[in-house]
Coordinates of C-alpha atoms in Angstrom, one line a residue:
Chain A
X22 CA -11.9 8.7 -23.1
X23 CA -7.8 8.6 -22.2
X24 CA -6.3 5.3 -22.7
X25 CA -6.0 4.5 -18.8
X26 CA -9.6 5.4 -18.3
X27 CA -10.6 2.8 -21.0
X28 CA -8.4 0.2 -19.5
X29 CA -9.6 0.7 -16.1
X30 CA -13.5 0.3 -17.7
X31 CA -12.0 -3.3 -18.7
X32 CA -10.4 -3.9 -15.1
X33 CA -13.9 -2.8 -13.7
X34 CA -15.9 -5.2 -16.0
X35 CA -13.2 -8.0 -15.0
X36 CA -13.7 -7.6 -11.4
X37 CA -17.3 -7.5 -12.0
X38 CA -16.8 -10.8 -13.6
X39 CA -14.5 -12.6 -10.8
X40 CA -17.1 -10.7 -8.2
X41 CA -20.9 -10.3 -9.3
X42 CA -21.8 -7.0 -7.6
X43 CA -18.2 -5.6 -7.4
X44 CA -18.2 -2.2 -6.5
X45 CA -14.8 -0.5 -5.7
X46 CA -12.3 2.0 -6.7
X47 CA -12.4 3.9 -10.1
X48 CA -8.9 4.0 -10.3
X49 CA -6.0 1.9 -8.9
X50 CA -4.4 3.0 -5.7
X51 CA -1.8 5.6 -6.0
X52 CA 0.6 3.6 -3.5
X53 CA 0.7 0.9 -5.8
X54 CA 4.2 1.2 -7.4
X55 CA 4.2 2.9 -10.9
X56 CA 5.4 -0.5 -12.8
X57 CA 2.8 -2.4 -11.0
X58 CA -0.3 -0.2 -11.8
X59 CA 1.0 -0.2 -15.6
X60 CA 1.4 -4.1 -15.7
X61 CA -2.1 -4.4 -14.0
X62 CA -3.8 -2.3 -16.6
X63 CA -2.1 -3.4 -19.6
X64 CA -2.6 -7.0 -18.4
X65 CA -6.3 -6.6 -19.1
X66 CA -5.4 -6.5 -22.7
X67 CA -4.8 -10.2 -22.6
X68 CA -8.5 -10.2 -21.9
X69 CA -9.2 -9.1 -25.2
X70 CA -7.3 -11.7 -26.9
X71 CA -8.6 -14.6 -25.1
X72 CA -12.1 -13.1 -25.4
X73 CA -11.9 -12.8 -29.2
X74 CA -10.2 -16.4 -29.3
X75 CA -13.3 -17.8 -27.8
X76 CA -16.1 -15.4 -28.5
X77 CA -14.9 -13.6 -31.6
X78 CA -15.4 -10.3 -29.5
X79 CA -13.6 -8.0 -27.5
X80 CA -14.2 -8.6 -23.6
X81 CA -16.1 -5.4 -22.8
X82 CA -18.5 -6.4 -25.7
X83 CA -19.5 -9.7 -24.7
X84 CA -22.2 -10.6 -22.2
X85 CA -21.7 -10.9 -18.6
X86 CA -22.2 -14.6 -18.6
X87 CA -19.9 -15.2 -21.2
X88 CA -17.4 -12.8 -19.3
X89 CA -17.7 -15.1 -16.2
X90 CA -17.6 -18.3 -18.3
X91 CA -14.2 -16.8 -19.5
X92 CA -12.7 -16.1 -16.3
X93 CA -13.9 -19.2 -14.6
X94 CA -11.8 -21.1 -17.6
X95 CA -8.9 -18.8 -17.4
X96 CA -9.0 -19.6 -13.6
X97 CA -8.5 -23.4 -14.2
X98 CA -6.4 -23.0 -17.5
X99 CA -3.5 -25.4 -17.8
X100 CA -0.8 -22.5 -18.3
X101 CA 0.4 -21.6 -14.7
X102 CA 1.3 -17.9 -15.7
X103 CA -2.6 -17.8 -16.5
X104 CA -3.7 -19.0 -13.4
X105 CA -1.4 -17.0 -11.7
X106 CA -2.4 -13.9 -13.5
X107 CA -6.0 -14.8 -12.6
X108 CA -5.4 -15.4 -9.0
X109 CA -3.6 -11.7 -8.8
X110 CA -6.7 -10.2 -10.5
X111 CA -9.2 -11.9 -7.9
X112 CA -7.0 -10.7 -5.1
X113 CA -6.8 -7.2 -6.4
X114 CA -10.9 -7.4 -6.7
X115 CA -11.2 -8.5 -3.3
X116 CA -8.9 -5.6 -1.9
X117 CA -10.2 -3.1 -3.9
X118 CA -14.0 -4.0 -3.3
X119 CA -15.6 -1.2 -1.2
Chain B
X6 CA 26.9 16.4 47.2
X7 CA 24.9 17.4 44.3
X8 CA 23.3 14.2 42.6
X9 CA 23.0 14.7 38.8
X10 CA 20.5 12.8 36.9
X11 CA 21.2 12.2 33.4
X12 CA 18.5 13.8 30.9
X13 CA 17.6 12.4 27.6
X14 CA 15.9 14.0 24.4
X15 CA 13.4 11.8 22.7
X16 CA 14.0 12.2 19.2
X17 CA 12.0 10.9 16.6
X18 CA 12.2 13.4 13.2
X19 CA 9.8 12.5 10.9
X20 CA 9.9 13.7 7.2
X21 CA 12.2 16.6 7.8
X22 CA 11.9 19.6 5.0
X23 CA 15.6 20.7 6.0
X24 CA 18.7 19.2 4.7
X25 CA 20.5 17.5 7.9
X26 CA 24.1 16.5 8.3
X27 CA 24.5 14.2 11.4
X28 CA 27.2 12.3 13.2
X29 CA 27.2 9.3 15.4
X30 CA 29.1 6.1 16.6
X31 CA 26.6 3.9 14.7
X32 CA 24.4 4.8 11.9
X33 CA 21.7 2.0 11.4
X34 CA 19.7 1.5 8.3
X35 CA 16.1 0.2 9.4
X36 CA 14.2 0.4 12.1
X37 CA 12.5 -3.4 12.4
X38 CA 13.4 -6.4 14.3
X39 CA 17.1 -6.2 13.8
X40 CA 17.7 -2.2 13.7
X41 CA 15.7 -1.7 16.7
X42 CA 17.6 -4.2 19.0
X43 CA 20.7 -2.8 17.7
X44 CA 20.0 0.7 18.5
X45 CA 18.2 -0.2 22.0
X46 CA 21.6 -2.1 23.1
X47 CA 24.2 0.0 21.6
X48 CA 22.0 3.3 23.1
X49 CA 22.1 1.8 26.4
X50 CA 25.6 1.2 26.2
X51 CA 26.2 4.9 25.9
X52 CA 26.7 5.0 22.1
X53 CA 25.5 7.4 19.8
X54 CA 22.9 5.9 17.4
X55 CA 21.2 7.1 14.5
X56 CA 18.4 5.1 13.0
X57 CA 17.2 5.8 9.7
X58 CA 13.7 4.5 8.1
X59 CA 12.1 4.6 5.1
X60 CA 8.7 4.6 6.5
X61 CA 6.5 6.7 8.5
X62 CA 5.6 6.4 12.1
X63 CA 2.8 3.7 11.8
X64 CA -0.8 4.1 13.2
X65 CA -3.1 1.2 13.1
X66 CA -5.1 0.9 10.1
X67 CA -8.7 0.4 10.2
X68 CA -10.3 -3.0 9.2
X69 CA -10.2 -2.3 5.3
X70 CA -7.8 -4.3 3.6
X71 CA -6.6 -1.3 1.0
X72 CA -6.2 0.9 3.9
X73 CA -3.6 -1.8 5.4
X74 CA -1.9 -2.5 2.3
X75 CA -1.1 0.9 1.1
X76 CA -0.3 2.5 4.6
X77 CA 1.8 -0.2 6.2
X78 CA 3.1 -2.3 3.6
X79 CA 5.9 -2.1 1.1
X80 CA 4.7 -0.9 -2.3
X81 CA 1.4 -1.6 -0.7
X82 CA 1.9 -5.3 -0.9
X83 CA 1.8 -5.0 -4.7
X84 CA 5.3 -6.3 -5.3
X85 CA 6.1 -10.0 -6.3
X86 CA 9.0 -12.7 -7.1
X87 CA 9.7 -13.2 -10.5
X88 CA 9.9 -16.6 -11.5
X89 CA 7.6 -19.9 -12.6
X90 CA 5.1 -18.7 -9.4
X91 CA 4.4 -15.0 -8.8
X92 CA 4.8 -14.9 -5.1
X93 CA 3.8 -11.7 -3.6
X94 CA 6.1 -10.3 -1.1
X95 CA 4.7 -8.9 2.1
X96 CA 7.1 -6.4 4.3
X97 CA 6.1 -3.6 6.6
X98 CA 7.2 -0.3 5.7
X99 CA 6.9 2.2 8.9
X100 CA 8.8 2.7 12.1
X101 CA 9.0 -0.9 13.7
X102 CA 9.2 -2.5 10.0
X103 CA 7.4 -5.6 9.7
X104 CA 7.2 -6.3 13.5
X105 CA 4.5 -3.7 13.3
X106 CA 2.2 -6.0 11.0
X107 CA 3.4 -9.4 12.0
X108 CA 1.0 -12.1 13.5
X109 CA 2.9 -11.5 17.0
X110 CA 4.1 -15.2 16.7
X111 CA 7.5 -15.7 18.5
X112 CA 9.2 -19.1 17.9
X113 CA 12.8 -20.0 19.4
X114 CA 15.7 -20.2 17.1
X115 CA 15.7 -23.9 16.2
X116 CA 18.9 -25.7 17.5
X117 CA 18.8 -28.1 14.4
X118 CA 19.4 -25.2 12.2
X119 CA 22.2 -23.9 14.1
X120 CA 24.0 -27.3 14.0
X121 CA 23.5 -27.1 10.4
X122 CA 25.2 -23.6 10.0
X123 CA 28.1 -24.8 12.2
X124 CA 28.6 -28.1 10.1
X125 CA 28.7 -26.3 7.2
X126 CA 31.2 -23.6 8.6
X127 CA 32.9 -23.4 11.9
X128 CA 32.7 -19.3 11.8
X129 CA 29.1 -19.6 13.1
X130 CA 30.5 -21.0 16.5
X131 CA 32.3 -17.9 17.2
X132 CA 30.0 -15.0 15.6
X133 CA 26.5 -16.6 17.2
X134 CA 27.8 -19.2 20.1
X135 CA 24.7 -21.0 21.1
X136 CA 24.8 -20.4 24.7
X137 CA 25.2 -16.6 23.9
X138 CA 22.3 -16.9 21.2
X139 CA 20.0 -18.2 23.9
X140 CA 20.8 -15.8 26.7
X141 CA 20.2 -13.0 24.1
X142 CA 17.0 -14.7 23.4
X143 CA 16.1 -14.9 27.0
X144 CA 16.5 -10.9 27.1
X145 CA 14.2 -10.5 24.4
X146 CA 11.6 -12.7 25.7
X147 CA 11.4 -10.4 28.6
X148 CA 11.5 -7.0 26.6
X149 CA 9.0 -8.4 24.5
X150 CA 6.6 -9.9 27.5
X151 CA 6.6 -13.2 25.3
X152 CA 3.8 -15.8 26.5
X153 CA 1.7 -18.6 25.4
X154 CA -1.8 -17.4 24.0
X155 CA -4.3 -17.8 26.8
X156 CA -7.4 -20.4 26.0
X157 CA -9.9 -17.5 26.0
X158 CA -7.8 -16.1 23.0
X159 CA -7.7 -19.1 21.1
X160 CA -11.0 -18.5 19.4
X161 CA -12.7 -20.9 16.7
X162 CA -10.0 -20.5 14.1
X163 CA -6.9 -21.5 16.6
X164 CA -9.2 -23.8 18.6
X165 CA -10.0 -25.9 16.0
X166 CA -6.5 -26.3 14.8
X167 CA -5.8 -27.4 18.3
X168 CA -8.5 -29.8 18.0
X169 CA -7.5 -31.0 14.3
X170 CA -4.1 -31.7 15.1
X171 CA -4.4 -32.6 18.7
X172 CA -1.1 -33.0 20.6
X173 CA 0.7 -32.3 17.5
X174 CA -0.1 -28.4 18.0
X175 CA 0.0 -26.2 20.5
X176 CA -0.9 -22.1 21.4
X177 CA 1.6 -19.6 19.8
X178 CA 3.9 -18.0 22.0
X179 CA 3.2 -14.1 21.3
X180 CA 4.7 -10.7 22.3
X181 CA 1.2 -9.4 23.0
X182 CA 0.4 -9.0 26.7
X183 CA -2.7 -7.6 27.5
X184 CA -4.1 -8.9 24.1
X185 CA -8.0 -8.1 23.8
X186 CA -8.4 -10.6 20.8
X187 CA -9.4 -8.0 18.4
X188 CA -7.8 -10.5 15.4
X189 CA -5.9 -7.3 14.1
X190 CA -2.4 -7.9 14.2
X191 CA -1.8 -7.7 10.7
X192 CA -3.3 -4.2 10.4
X193 CA -1.3 -2.9 13.5
X194 CA -2.6 -3.5 17.0
X195 CA -5.5 -1.5 17.6
X196 CA -4.9 -1.7 21.6
X197 CA -1.3 -1.2 22.0
X198 CA -0.9 -4.5 23.1
X199 CA 1.7 -6.0 20.4
X200 CA 5.2 -5.6 21.8
X201 CA 6.4 -4.5 18.1
X202 CA 9.4 -2.8 18.5
X203 CA 8.1 0.7 17.9
X204 CA 6.3 0.6 21.3
X205 CA 9.4 -1.5 23.1
X206 CA 13.0 -1.4 21.8
X207 CA 12.8 1.9 19.8
X208 CA 11.1 3.9 22.5
X209 CA 13.8 2.6 25.0
X210 CA 16.7 3.4 22.3
X211 CA 15.4 6.7 22.3
X212 CA 15.4 7.2 25.8
X213 CA 18.9 6.5 25.9
X214 CA 19.8 9.1 23.3
X215 CA 19.0 7.1 19.8
X216 CA 17.8 9.5 17.1
X217 CA 15.2 8.4 14.6
X218 CA 14.7 9.9 11.2
X219 CA 11.6 8.4 9.6
X220 CA 10.3 8.8 5.9
X221 CA 13.9 8.9 5.1
X222 CA 15.2 6.4 2.5
X223 CA 18.7 5.7 2.5
X224 CA 20.2 5.9 -1.1
X225 CA 23.5 4.8 -0.8
X226 CA 26.2 3.7 1.5
X227 CA 29.4 5.8 1.6
X228 CA 32.6 4.2 1.2
X229 CA 36.1 6.0 1.7
X230 CA 38.8 3.5 1.0
X231 CA 37.8 0.2 2.4
X232 CA 35.6 1.6 4.8
X233 CA 31.9 2.7 5.4
X234 CA 31.8 6.3 6.8
X235 CA 28.1 6.7 6.6
X236 CA 25.1 6.9 4.5
X237 CA 23.2 9.5 2.2
X238 CA 19.6 9.3 2.3
X239 CA 16.5 11.1 0.9
X240 CA 13.2 12.3 2.9
X241 CA 9.8 12.2 1.5
X242 CA 10.2 16.0 1.3
X243 CA 13.1 15.8 -0.8
X244 CA 15.4 17.0 1.6
X245 CA 18.3 15.4 2.0
X246 CA 20.3 13.4 4.8
X247 CA 24.1 12.6 5.5
X248 CA 24.7 10.2 8.6
X249 CA 28.2 9.9 9.2
X250 CA 29.3 6.8 11.1
X251 CA 32.4 7.2 13.5
X252 CA 32.4 3.2 14.0
X253 CA 30.0 1.8 11.7
X254 CA 27.3 1.6 9.4
X255 CA 24.6 -1.5 10.5
X256 CA 22.6 -2.5 7.8
X257 CA 19.1 -3.7 9.1
X258 CA 16.6 -3.4 6.1
X259 CA 15.5 -6.7 5.5
X260 CA 16.7 -9.6 3.1
X261 CA 16.0 -7.7 0.2
X262 CA 16.5 -4.2 0.9
X263 CA 20.0 -4.5 2.6
X264 CA 21.7 -6.5 -0.7
X265 CA 20.2 -4.3 -3.2
X266 CA 21.2 -1.2 -1.1
X267 CA 24.8 -2.5 -1.1
X268 CA 24.6 -3.6 -4.4
X269 CA 23.4 0.0 -5.2
X270 CA 26.6 1.4 -3.4
X271 CA 28.8 -0.4 -5.8
X272 CA 29.8 -3.3 -3.3
X273 CA 30.0 -7.0 -4.8
X274 CA 28.3 -9.3 -2.6
X275 CA 29.1 -12.8 -1.7
X276 CA 26.9 -15.0 0.0
X277 CA 24.1 -17.4 -0.1
X278 CA 21.2 -16.5 -2.5
X279 CA 17.9 -15.2 -1.2
X280 CA 15.5 -17.7 0.8
X281 CA 11.9 -17.2 2.0
X282 CA 9.3 -19.2 3.6
X283 CA 6.6 -19.4 0.5
X284 CA 3.3 -19.7 2.5
X285 CA 0.3 -21.6 1.1
X286 CA -3.1 -21.9 3.2
X287 CA -6.3 -24.1 3.1
X288 CA -9.5 -22.8 4.0
X289 CA -12.6 -25.0 5.3
X290 CA -16.3 -24.3 5.8
X291 CA -17.5 -25.1 9.5
X292 CA -21.3 -25.2 11.0
X293 CA -20.5 -22.7 13.4
X294 CA -19.3 -19.0 13.2
X295 CA -15.5 -19.0 13.2
X296 CA -15.2 -15.2 13.2
X297 CA -16.5 -12.1 15.3
X298 CA -15.4 -13.6 18.6
X299 CA -12.3 -12.5 20.4
X300 CA -9.4 -14.3 19.2
X301 CA -5.8 -13.6 18.7
X302 CA -4.8 -13.3 15.1
X303 CA -2.4 -16.2 15.3
X304 CA -3.5 -18.3 18.3
X305 CA -2.1 -21.9 17.4
X306 CA 0.7 -23.2 15.4
X307 CA 2.3 -26.8 15.0
X308 CA 6.4 -27.6 15.1
X309 CA 5.6 -31.2 15.1
X310 CA 6.8 -31.4 11.3
X311 CA 9.7 -29.2 11.4
X312 CA 12.0 -31.8 10.3
X313 CA 10.1 -32.3 7.4
X314 CA 10.3 -28.5 6.6
X315 CA 6.6 -27.9 7.5
X316 CA 5.0 -25.5 10.0
X317 CA 1.4 -24.6 10.3
X318 CA -0.2 -21.7 11.7
X319 CA -3.8 -20.6 12.1
X320 CA -4.5 -17.2 10.2
X321 CA -6.3 -14.4 11.3
X322 CA -6.4 -11.9 8.1
X323 CA -8.4 -8.7 7.0
X324 CA -11.7 -9.8 5.3
X325 CA -10.6 -9.7 1.6
X326 CA -7.3 -11.6 2.1
X327 CA -9.5 -14.3 3.8
X328 CA -11.3 -14.2 1.0
X329 CA -9.2 -14.4 -1.7
X330 CA -8.6 -17.9 0.0
X331 CA -12.0 -19.1 -0.9
X332 CA -11.7 -20.8 -4.5
X333 CA -13.6 -20.2 -7.5
X334 CA -14.8 -17.2 -9.8
X335 CA -17.9 -15.4 -10.5
X336 CA -21.4 -16.8 -8.9
X337 CA -19.8 -20.0 -7.2
X338 CA -17.1 -17.3 -5.2
X339 CA -20.1 -14.9 -4.4
X340 CA -22.2 -17.8 -3.0
X341 CA -19.1 -19.0 -1.1
X342 CA -18.4 -15.6 0.2
X343 CA -21.7 -15.3 1.8
X344 CA -20.5 -17.8 4.4
X345 CA -17.1 -16.3 4.9
X346 CA -17.8 -15.8 8.9
X347 CA -17.9 -19.9 9.1
X348 CA -14.4 -20.1 6.9
X349 CA -11.3 -21.3 9.0
X350 CA -8.1 -20.2 7.4
X351 CA -5.3 -22.1 8.3
X352 CA -1.4 -22.0 6.9
X353 CA 1.6 -24.1 5.5
X354 CA 5.1 -22.3 5.8
X355 CA 7.5 -24.2 4.3
X356 CA 11.4 -24.0 5.0
X357 CA 11.9 -23.8 1.1
X358 CA 15.2 -24.9 0.1
X359 CA 14.9 -22.7 -3.2
X360 CA 17.5 -20.1 -3.7
X361 CA 16.9 -16.9 -5.2
X362 CA 18.6 -13.7 -6.2
X363 CA 18.0 -9.9 -5.4
X364 CA 18.9 -8.0 -8.2
X365 CA 18.9 -4.1 -9.3
X366 CA 15.9 -3.4 -11.2
X367 CA 14.8 0.0 -12.9
X368 CA 12.3 0.7 -10.1
X369 CA 14.0 -1.1 -7.5
X370 CA 15.0 -4.3 -6.2
X371 CA 13.9 -7.2 -8.3
X372 CA 13.7 -10.8 -6.6
X373 CA 14.1 -13.8 -8.9
X374 CA 12.8 -16.8 -7.2
X375 CA 11.2 -20.0 -7.8
X376 CA 10.2 -22.9 -5.4
X377 CA 11.7 -26.2 -6.1
X378 CA 9.6 -29.1 -7.0
X379 CA 10.8 -30.6 -3.7
X380 CA 9.5 -27.4 -2.0
X381 CA 6.1 -27.9 -3.6
X382 CA 6.0 -31.5 -2.6
X383 CA 6.4 -30.1 1.2
X384 CA 3.8 -27.8 0.8
X385 CA 1.4 -30.4 -0.9
X386 CA 1.8 -32.6 2.1
X387 CA 1.3 -29.8 4.5
X388 CA -1.9 -28.9 2.8
X389 CA -2.9 -32.4 2.8
X390 CA -2.3 -32.7 6.7
X391 CA -4.2 -29.7 7.1
X392 CA -7.0 -30.7 5.0
X393 CA -7.4 -33.8 6.8
X394 CA -7.1 -32.0 10.3
X395 CA -9.9 -29.3 9.3
X396 CA -12.1 -32.7 8.5
X397 CA -11.3 -34.2 11.8
X398 CA -12.1 -30.9 13.4
X399 CA -15.6 -30.5 12.0
X400 CA -15.3 -28.6 8.7
X401 CA -18.2 -29.9 6.6
X402 CA -16.0 -29.2 3.4
X403 CA -12.4 -28.0 2.7
X404 CA -11.4 -25.7 -0.1
X405 CA -7.6 -26.6 -0.8
X406 CA -7.1 -24.3 -3.9
X407 CA -5.1 -26.6 -5.5
X408 CA -4.7 -26.8 -9.4
X409 CA -5.6 -30.8 -10.2
X410 CA -7.4 -31.5 -6.9
X411 CA -11.1 -31.2 -6.4
X412 CA -12.4 -27.9 -5.6
X413 CA -14.1 -29.1 -2.4
X414 CA -12.9 -31.8 -0.4
X415 CA -15.0 -33.8 2.1
X416 CA -13.4 -37.1 3.1
X417 CA -10.0 -37.8 4.8
X418 CA -9.0 -40.0 1.2
X419 CA -9.7 -36.9 -0.5
X420 CA -7.3 -34.7 1.6
X421 CA -4.5 -37.4 1.7
X422 CA -4.4 -37.5 -2.0
X423 CA -3.3 -33.7 -2.3
X424 CA -0.1 -35.1 -1.4
X425 CA 0.2 -37.2 -4.3
X426 CA -0.1 -34.5 -6.6
X427 CA 2.7 -33.9 -9.2
X428 CA 4.1 -30.6 -7.6
X429 CA 4.4 -28.6 -11.1
X430 CA 4.7 -24.6 -10.9
X431 CA 1.5 -22.7 -10.5
X432 CA -0.2 -25.1 -8.2
X433 CA -1.7 -22.8 -5.9
X434 CA -1.2 -19.1 -4.7
X435 CA 1.3 -18.5 -2.2
X436 CA 2.7 -15.6 0.0
X437 CA 6.4 -14.9 0.8
X438 CA 6.6 -13.7 4.4
X439 CA 10.0 -14.3 6.0
X440 CA 13.1 -13.7 4.1
X441 CA 16.6 -14.7 4.6
X442 CA 20.5 -14.8 3.5
X443 CA 22.3 -12.9 0.9
X444 CA 25.2 -11.3 2.8
X445 CA 28.2 -13.0 3.6
X446 CA 29.8 -11.8 6.9
X447 CA 33.0 -12.3 8.5
X448 CA 34.4 -11.0 12.1
X449 CA 32.0 -8.7 14.1
X450 CA 29.5 -9.2 11.4
X451 CA 31.1 -6.9 8.7
X452 CA 30.3 -7.5 5.1
X453 CA 33.5 -9.1 3.4
X454 CA 36.0 -6.6 2.0
X455 CA 34.5 -3.2 3.6
X456 CA 35.3 -2.2 7.1
X457 CA 33.0 -0.6 9.6
X458 CA 30.1 -2.3 7.2
X459 CA 27.8 -4.5 9.4
X460 CA 24.8 -6.4 8.6
X461 CA 22.3 -7.5 11.5
X462 CA 19.3 -8.5 9.8
X463 CA 18.2 -12.0 8.8
X464 CA 20.4 -11.6 5.4
X465 CA 23.3 -12.5 7.4
X466 CA 21.7 -15.9 8.1
X467 CA 23.0 -18.6 5.7
X468 CA 19.8 -20.6 5.7
X469 CA 16.1 -20.2 5.9
X470 CA 15.3 -21.0 9.6
X471 CA 12.0 -22.6 9.1
X472 CA 10.1 -20.8 11.9
X473 CA 9.0 -17.5 12.4
X474 CA 11.9 -15.1 12.4
X475 CA 11.3 -12.0 14.6
X476 CA 13.0 -13.6 17.8
X477 CA 16.0 -15.0 16.1
X478 CA 16.7 -12.0 14.2
X479 CA 16.6 -9.8 17.4
X480 CA 18.7 -12.4 19.5
X481 CA 21.2 -12.2 16.3
X482 CA 20.8 -8.5 16.7
X483 CA 21.6 -8.5 20.1
X484 CA 25.1 -10.6 19.4
X485 CA 25.8 -8.1 16.7
X486 CA 25.3 -5.0 19.2
X487 CA 27.4 -6.9 21.7
X488 CA 30.3 -7.6 19.1
X489 CA 30.7 -3.6 18.9
X490 CA 30.0 -2.2 22.5

């Protein structure tokens, strides 16, 4: 699997954790500027860091319940940059929802 | 005696695939509120005009938020400011610019702001004399058929704002005669009722001989010696456009693109830093259905707290944007979204004092901007007033989406407590809509040091005006055009 494909797979799991039952586009829209798509895709790598720190496993390998708990925790995180990031993901999940 | 009639060719050339070199008295960069206004009046005075627009001729988008973002917004609405808060920058990119996707609200130029400008620098008395500005505004009122939103279009969202704020709020003035209340101004009016400049000023400019080149990005302003003589552009097809200006190049590309393009062209800019209206919204759950009935997108507003730098508006948005205002994630969010049609959404636009900077980035303009603590305090106060008004209007619960406040507010006391939260960064999600400042102008609105390089958009404003700026931009652009006729 290509690297971008893997990142999109994690992003899909992220969107499902923000909005259970999320069904949306399998790629980020090409109209998004290149650098925005790049930043968005690589931003999900932070999820792995948080997931490993909290549950000892990468984000894709923890249960859906734990994924939702982790996102809720990040949504209320004391660091503004992390809350901003989750807000951005949330807006994207809602916008890309089919 | 033979009676002669002038004949006109209406010309909009979209995405030419052949290289073009053209000459006109005026070359206008941008076809939004400022560009279209200049084109309208200059063409009416018999001047030859070329308008260059980066976006394509617009078509109203469907209800889908993604379609709206990807077809009508710059960078698909995905670009944002860089700073302590990440604030999405919402700008239209199409013929007609942001006027095609705004909420149709028209607010007169605030006199207090004009007085501040004059106090700061007497040149504004000469550049934008108050009486001339007001008569220009009257002309625009007529051109755009501006009128108050009729009661049948107040709807539940706006109607409840009017109810909650009482005599401190009023129906908005809008440029949408014949509005059917589809609530889809932000997607481009599906009924052609909104008098955005693509259906008002630009067709009239074209009827007077103006030529519009769309899907053409201006890459550079051509300067010879100390005079602007034209611009160099590139169509989406790859073909080039050289537009030569006999009299002036008029920049009307927005308070981000104008300074950026001037910097890219090697011009050193003086001027006050970038400003905007950071907007924040509050959502509330009502027992009755709020959406689904005819309602103007933004039918109600309040200017009562302008002296405290606060303006309120009811917000009609595509479903996904409204959903983004609902707090929480996971199952909680899912259950709240089931009641989305019962959720009212109102916004606070702050007359922020913060100044930022538009810089050249590797992929385009980069906007460095962080609201000050005082700006955040203003927004918190605004949210507090709106939350209380929402409860007064009958909301069963209010979701302020402010970090550090209860997720759900049900009492006036809780609503008032919002104003006391410490104004730290990252408190709430914001969006930046109205953009200002960045270029210092001199006589005839020319950029310092360059003859024939004129600025007509809100980047010429020395400060944030605190209200929806379309009318003010068009009134100022009218005076810019008059200076060159």
